[in-house]
XYZ file of C-alpha atoms in Angstrom:
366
model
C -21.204 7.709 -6.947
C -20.321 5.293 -4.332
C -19.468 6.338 -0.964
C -15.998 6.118 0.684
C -17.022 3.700 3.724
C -15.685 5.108 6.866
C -14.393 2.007 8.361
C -13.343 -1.704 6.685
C -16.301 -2.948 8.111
C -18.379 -0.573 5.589
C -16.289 -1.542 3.258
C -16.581 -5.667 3.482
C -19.202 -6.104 6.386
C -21.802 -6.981 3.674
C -20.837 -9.977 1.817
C -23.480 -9.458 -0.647
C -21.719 -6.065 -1.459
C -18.739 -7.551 -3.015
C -20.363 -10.241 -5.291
C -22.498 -7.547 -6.731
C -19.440 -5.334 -7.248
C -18.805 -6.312 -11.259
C -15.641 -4.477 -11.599
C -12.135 -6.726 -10.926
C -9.893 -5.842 -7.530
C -6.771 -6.626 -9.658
C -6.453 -6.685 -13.274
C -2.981 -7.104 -15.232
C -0.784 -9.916 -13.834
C -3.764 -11.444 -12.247
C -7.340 -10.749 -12.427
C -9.289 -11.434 -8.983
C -12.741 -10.258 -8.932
C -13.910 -8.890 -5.336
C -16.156 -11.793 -4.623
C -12.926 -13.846 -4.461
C -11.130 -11.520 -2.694
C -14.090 -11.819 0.421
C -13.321 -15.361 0.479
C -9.534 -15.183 0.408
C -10.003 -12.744 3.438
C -12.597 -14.934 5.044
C -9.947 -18.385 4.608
C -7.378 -15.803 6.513
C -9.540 -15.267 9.200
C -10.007 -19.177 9.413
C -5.827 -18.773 10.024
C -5.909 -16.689 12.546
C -8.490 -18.420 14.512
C -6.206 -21.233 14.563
C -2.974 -18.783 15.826
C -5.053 -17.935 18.013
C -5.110 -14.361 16.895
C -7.314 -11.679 18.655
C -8.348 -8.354 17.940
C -5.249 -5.970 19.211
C -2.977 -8.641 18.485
C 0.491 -7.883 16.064
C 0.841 -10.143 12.885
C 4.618 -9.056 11.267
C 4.659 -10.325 7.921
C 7.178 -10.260 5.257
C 5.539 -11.417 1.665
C 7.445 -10.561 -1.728
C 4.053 -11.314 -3.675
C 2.111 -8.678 -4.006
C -1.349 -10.068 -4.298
C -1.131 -12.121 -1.282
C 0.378 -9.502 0.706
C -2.470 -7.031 -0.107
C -4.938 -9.989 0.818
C -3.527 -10.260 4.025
C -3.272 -6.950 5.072
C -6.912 -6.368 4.199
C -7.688 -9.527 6.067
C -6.211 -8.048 9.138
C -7.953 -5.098 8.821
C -10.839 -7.190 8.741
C -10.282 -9.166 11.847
C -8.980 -5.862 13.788
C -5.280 -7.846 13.561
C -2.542 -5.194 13.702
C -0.789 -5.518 10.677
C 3.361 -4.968 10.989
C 5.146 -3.969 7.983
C 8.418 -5.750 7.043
C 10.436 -5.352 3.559
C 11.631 -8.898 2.226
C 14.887 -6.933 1.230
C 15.525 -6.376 5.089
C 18.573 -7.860 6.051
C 18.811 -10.401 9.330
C 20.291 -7.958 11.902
C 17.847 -5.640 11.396
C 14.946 -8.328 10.686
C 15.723 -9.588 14.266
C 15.546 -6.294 15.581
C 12.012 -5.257 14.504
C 10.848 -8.669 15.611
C 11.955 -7.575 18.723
C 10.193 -4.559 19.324
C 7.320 -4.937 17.373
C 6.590 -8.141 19.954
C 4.441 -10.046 17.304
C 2.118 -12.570 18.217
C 2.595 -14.467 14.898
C 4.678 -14.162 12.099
C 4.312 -15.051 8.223
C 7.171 -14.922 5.897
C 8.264 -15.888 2.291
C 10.101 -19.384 2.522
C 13.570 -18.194 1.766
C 13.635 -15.736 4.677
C 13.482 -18.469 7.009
C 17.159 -19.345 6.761
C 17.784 -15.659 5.677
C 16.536 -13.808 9.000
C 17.318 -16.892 11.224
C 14.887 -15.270 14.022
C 15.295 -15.445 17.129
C 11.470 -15.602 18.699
C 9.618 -18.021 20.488
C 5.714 -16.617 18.908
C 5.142 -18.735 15.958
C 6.590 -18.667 12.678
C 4.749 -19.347 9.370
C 6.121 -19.830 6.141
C 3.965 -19.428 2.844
C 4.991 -22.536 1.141
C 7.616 -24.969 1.094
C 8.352 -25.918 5.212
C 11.879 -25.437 7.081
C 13.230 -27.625 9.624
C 13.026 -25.019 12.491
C 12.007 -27.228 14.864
C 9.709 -26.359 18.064
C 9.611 -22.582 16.298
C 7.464 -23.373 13.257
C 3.588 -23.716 13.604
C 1.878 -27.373 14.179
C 3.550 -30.230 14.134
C 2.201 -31.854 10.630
C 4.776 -30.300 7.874
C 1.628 -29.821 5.352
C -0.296 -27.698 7.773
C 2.546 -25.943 8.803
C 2.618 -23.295 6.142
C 0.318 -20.537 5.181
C -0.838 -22.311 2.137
C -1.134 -25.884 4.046
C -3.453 -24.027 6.513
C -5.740 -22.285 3.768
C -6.025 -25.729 2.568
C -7.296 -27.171 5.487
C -9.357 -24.362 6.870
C -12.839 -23.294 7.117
C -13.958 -19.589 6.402
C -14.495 -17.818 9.091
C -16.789 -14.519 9.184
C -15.211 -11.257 9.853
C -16.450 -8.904 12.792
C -19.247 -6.371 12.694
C -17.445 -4.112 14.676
C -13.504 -2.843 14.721
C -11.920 -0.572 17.440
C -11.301 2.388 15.010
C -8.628 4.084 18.030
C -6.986 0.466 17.703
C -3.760 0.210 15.631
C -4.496 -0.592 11.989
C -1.100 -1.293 11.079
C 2.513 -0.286 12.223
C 4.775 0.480 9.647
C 9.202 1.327 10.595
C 10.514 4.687 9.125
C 14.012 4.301 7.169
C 16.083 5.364 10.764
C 18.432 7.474 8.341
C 19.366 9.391 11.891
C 18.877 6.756 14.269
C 17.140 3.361 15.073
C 14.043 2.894 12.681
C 10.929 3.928 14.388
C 7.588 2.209 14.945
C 4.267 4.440 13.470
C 1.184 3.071 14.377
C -1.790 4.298 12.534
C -5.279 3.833 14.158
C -8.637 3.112 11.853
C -9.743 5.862 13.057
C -6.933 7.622 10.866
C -6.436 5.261 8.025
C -10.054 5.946 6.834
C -10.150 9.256 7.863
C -6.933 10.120 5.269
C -8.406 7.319 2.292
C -11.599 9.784 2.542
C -9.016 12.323 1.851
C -7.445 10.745 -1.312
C -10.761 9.581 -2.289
C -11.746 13.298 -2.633
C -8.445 15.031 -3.811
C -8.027 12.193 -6.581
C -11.553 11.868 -7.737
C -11.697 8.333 -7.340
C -14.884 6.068 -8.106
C -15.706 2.766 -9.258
C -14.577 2.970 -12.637
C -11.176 4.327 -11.857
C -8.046 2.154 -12.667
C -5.139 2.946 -10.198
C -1.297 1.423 -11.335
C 1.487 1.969 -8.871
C 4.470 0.904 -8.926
C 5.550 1.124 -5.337
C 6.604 -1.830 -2.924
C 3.832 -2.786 -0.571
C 5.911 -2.795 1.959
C 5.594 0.962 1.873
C 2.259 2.967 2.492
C 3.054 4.559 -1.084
C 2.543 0.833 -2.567
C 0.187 -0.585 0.123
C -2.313 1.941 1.144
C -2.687 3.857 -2.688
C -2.872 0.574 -4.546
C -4.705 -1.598 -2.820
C -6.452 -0.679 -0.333
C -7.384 2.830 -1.699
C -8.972 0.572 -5.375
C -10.936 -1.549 -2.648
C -12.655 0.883 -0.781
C -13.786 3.097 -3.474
C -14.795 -0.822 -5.550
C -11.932 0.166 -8.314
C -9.113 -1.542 -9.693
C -5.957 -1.666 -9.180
C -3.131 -3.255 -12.135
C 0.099 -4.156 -10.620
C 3.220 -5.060 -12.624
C 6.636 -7.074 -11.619
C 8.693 -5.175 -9.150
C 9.873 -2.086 -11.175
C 12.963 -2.301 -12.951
C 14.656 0.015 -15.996
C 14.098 -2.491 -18.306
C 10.280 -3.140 -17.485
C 9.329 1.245 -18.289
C 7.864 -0.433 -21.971
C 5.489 -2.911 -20.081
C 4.166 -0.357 -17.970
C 3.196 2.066 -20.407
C 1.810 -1.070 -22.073
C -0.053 -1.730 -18.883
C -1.283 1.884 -18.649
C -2.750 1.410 -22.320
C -3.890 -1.850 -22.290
C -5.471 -1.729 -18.781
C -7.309 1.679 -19.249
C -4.925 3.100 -16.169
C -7.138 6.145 -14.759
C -4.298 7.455 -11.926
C -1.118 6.347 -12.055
C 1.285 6.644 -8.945
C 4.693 6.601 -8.876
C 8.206 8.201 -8.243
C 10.097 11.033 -9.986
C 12.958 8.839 -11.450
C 9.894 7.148 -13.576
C 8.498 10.259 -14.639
C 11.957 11.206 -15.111
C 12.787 7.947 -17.407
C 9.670 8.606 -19.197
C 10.977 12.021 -19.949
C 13.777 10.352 -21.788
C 12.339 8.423 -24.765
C 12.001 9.214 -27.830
C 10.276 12.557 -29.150
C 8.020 9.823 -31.276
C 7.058 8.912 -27.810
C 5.027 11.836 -27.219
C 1.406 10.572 -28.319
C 1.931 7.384 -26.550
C -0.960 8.257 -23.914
C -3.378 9.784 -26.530
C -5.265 6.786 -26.787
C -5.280 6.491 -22.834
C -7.731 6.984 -20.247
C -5.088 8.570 -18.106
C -6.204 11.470 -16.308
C -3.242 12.114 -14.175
C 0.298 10.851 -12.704
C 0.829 11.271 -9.029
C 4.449 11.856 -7.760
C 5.237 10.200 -4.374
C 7.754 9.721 -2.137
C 10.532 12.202 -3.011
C 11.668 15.574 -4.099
C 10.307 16.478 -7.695
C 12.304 18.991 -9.848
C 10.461 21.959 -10.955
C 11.574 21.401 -14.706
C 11.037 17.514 -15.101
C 7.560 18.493 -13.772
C 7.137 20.920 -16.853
C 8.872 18.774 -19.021
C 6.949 15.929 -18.331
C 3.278 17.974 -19.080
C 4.614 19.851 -22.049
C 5.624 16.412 -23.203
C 3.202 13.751 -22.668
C 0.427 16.727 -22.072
C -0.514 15.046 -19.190
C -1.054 17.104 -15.502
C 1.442 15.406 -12.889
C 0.405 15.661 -9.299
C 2.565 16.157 -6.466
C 1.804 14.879 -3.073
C 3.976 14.812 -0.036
C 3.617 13.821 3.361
C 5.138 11.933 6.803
C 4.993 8.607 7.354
C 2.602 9.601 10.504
C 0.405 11.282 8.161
C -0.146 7.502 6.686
C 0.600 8.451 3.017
C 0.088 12.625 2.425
C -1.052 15.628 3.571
C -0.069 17.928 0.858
C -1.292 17.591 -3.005
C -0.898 19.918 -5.440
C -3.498 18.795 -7.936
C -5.649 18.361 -9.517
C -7.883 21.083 -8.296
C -7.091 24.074 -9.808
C -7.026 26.128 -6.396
C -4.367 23.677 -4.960
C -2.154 23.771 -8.400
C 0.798 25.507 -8.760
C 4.073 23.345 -10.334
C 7.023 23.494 -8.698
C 5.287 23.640 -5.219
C 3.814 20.796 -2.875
C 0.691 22.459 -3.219
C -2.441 23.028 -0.228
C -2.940 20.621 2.919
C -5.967 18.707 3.056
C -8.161 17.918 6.171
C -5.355 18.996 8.554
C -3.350 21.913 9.286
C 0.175 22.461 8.116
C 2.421 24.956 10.496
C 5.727 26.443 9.267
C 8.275 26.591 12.134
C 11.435 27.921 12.932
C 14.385 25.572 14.508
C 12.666 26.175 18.323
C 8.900 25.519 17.350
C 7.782 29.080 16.740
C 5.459 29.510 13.904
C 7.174 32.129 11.061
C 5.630 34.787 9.489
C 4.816 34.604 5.479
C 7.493 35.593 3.535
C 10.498 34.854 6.206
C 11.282 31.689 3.868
């Protein structure tokens, strides 16, 4: 079984270690093997060398595709670059405002949010492909080396460090700001790797597993259990379109057709699933699935058992803060931390049950 590195170095210092790794980084929509993903990240480094990016320093990028979003987060990872978040769906007001006080660097968006966002910055602006007029604001002064895929055409690989701060901030990711103005969680190395040991372990994850989720990677539901979670245990990891209704047949397709070990996703798709068909019961008996995960909100008690009786599959619940990076509760798959209708046992950290002034309660008072 191969070993969860403890930092990204561990996990791409050695480029020998990904050509030898035989198993694809992503399979479905498009297949990139890891030998290709250690060059895409190398060509990124070449970018940031010419931003003039240094360890420390904030990227904010805003990608809608997935595959070069996930190659550009790991790249920053790799070059110590602290990655900041940003939804494409973000409107301008709000786009402006994160740019703001997330104090980027450098920035790298999808081509349409150019005139979208309009931002206000004077750090420079990259687009991915086709070039805006935004004068003194966009990168270099030659319109084909002005965008992200003009640079990677014109740059050199560049290697990655031996060494990352692991108490330097991995990535910084906004919360929703329901209550209030959103709020900026940065997550150290240190703690990233600490909690994908954790998921490693509760999840059973190895080389041969083959994650699917359908979360945005915008979101450390979609980014850091799809991605980066496949690549630093050598898996795979299938991603679809953006979910929609309509797309529920492909993915059950995709879980099929991909051999889909651990699939991750939210309780309204478990709870569509639910809904077809009772011919649609043996649909995962020719599978590999050994489990769905349930992220990101509140699951009901009886589309939990519905779901199992169903499909007689186990569903796992996991819940967590957004400064926890993705969970600290699961309930599954372990036996000792199952029990449906519950958020099940914390792992690797200690969970405290409070009353409304801080003071810990006493079992049974809830």
């Amino acid at each position: 079984m191969r070993q969860i590195p403890q930092t990204i170095v561990e996990a791409f210092g050695n480029p020998k270690d990904a050509e030898q790794i035989r198993n694809k980084y992503a399979i479905s929509s498009r297949d990139i093997s890891y030998k290709s993903l250690l060059t895409d990240m190398r060509r990124l480094a070449g970018v940031f060398k010419i931003l003039d990016l240094s360890p420390g320093d904030r990227l904010l990028y805003s990608i809608s595709d997935d595959h070069i979003s996930s190659s550009l987060f790991l790249a920053c990872l790799n070059c110590g670059i602290t990655a900041v978040l940003v939804d494409p769906e973000t409107r301008q007001i709000k786009a402006n405002d994160l740019v703001e006080r997330s104090d980027p660097q450098a920035i790298i968006i999808d081509d349409k949010l150019a005139q979208l966002w309009q931002l206000d910055t004077d750090c420079p602006v990259i687009l991915l492909g086709r070039t805006f007029t935004l004068g003194s604001k966009l990168f270099g002064k030659q319109p084909e080396s002005s965008t992200l895929h003009g640079m990677l055409a014109i740059t050199d690989e560049a290697d990655l460090p031996q060494e990352i701060d692991q108490d330097s901030d991995a990535y910084i990711i906004f919360t929703s700001g329901s209550t209030a103005q959103p709020k900026g969680v940065c997550i150290t190395h240190r703690a990233l790797f600490a909690h994908l040991k954790t998921m490693t372990n509760v999840f059973e994850l190895h080389s041969g597993s083959r994650m699917l989720n359908t979360f945005v990677l915008s979101h450390p539901d979609g980014l850091i259990s799809g991605p980066l979670l496949a690549a630093c245990n050598a898996a795979s990891w299938a991603r679809s379109a953006q979910f929609r209704v309509q797309d529920l047949d492909e993915i059950i397709d995709m879980i099929i057709r991909d051999q889909i070990t651990h699939f991750i996703c939210n309780p309204t798709i478990i709870s569509l699933m639910c809904r077809l068909g009772s011919d649609s019961k043996d649909i995962f008996a020719s599978s590999k699935l050994e489990y769905v995960v349930s992220s990101s909100a509140f699951l009901d008690p009886y589309l939990w058992e519905e779901f199992e009786t169903k499909f007689g599959i186990k569903l796992v619940n996991m819940y967590g803060l957004t400064e926890t990076v993705v969970a600290g509760l699961f309930c599954g798959p372990s036996p000792s931390t199952y029990k449906r209708g519950t958020v099940g046992k914390p792992a690797d950290l200690t969970c405290r049950i409070v009353d409304d002034y801080g003071n810990e309660v006493k079992c049974n008072w809830i």
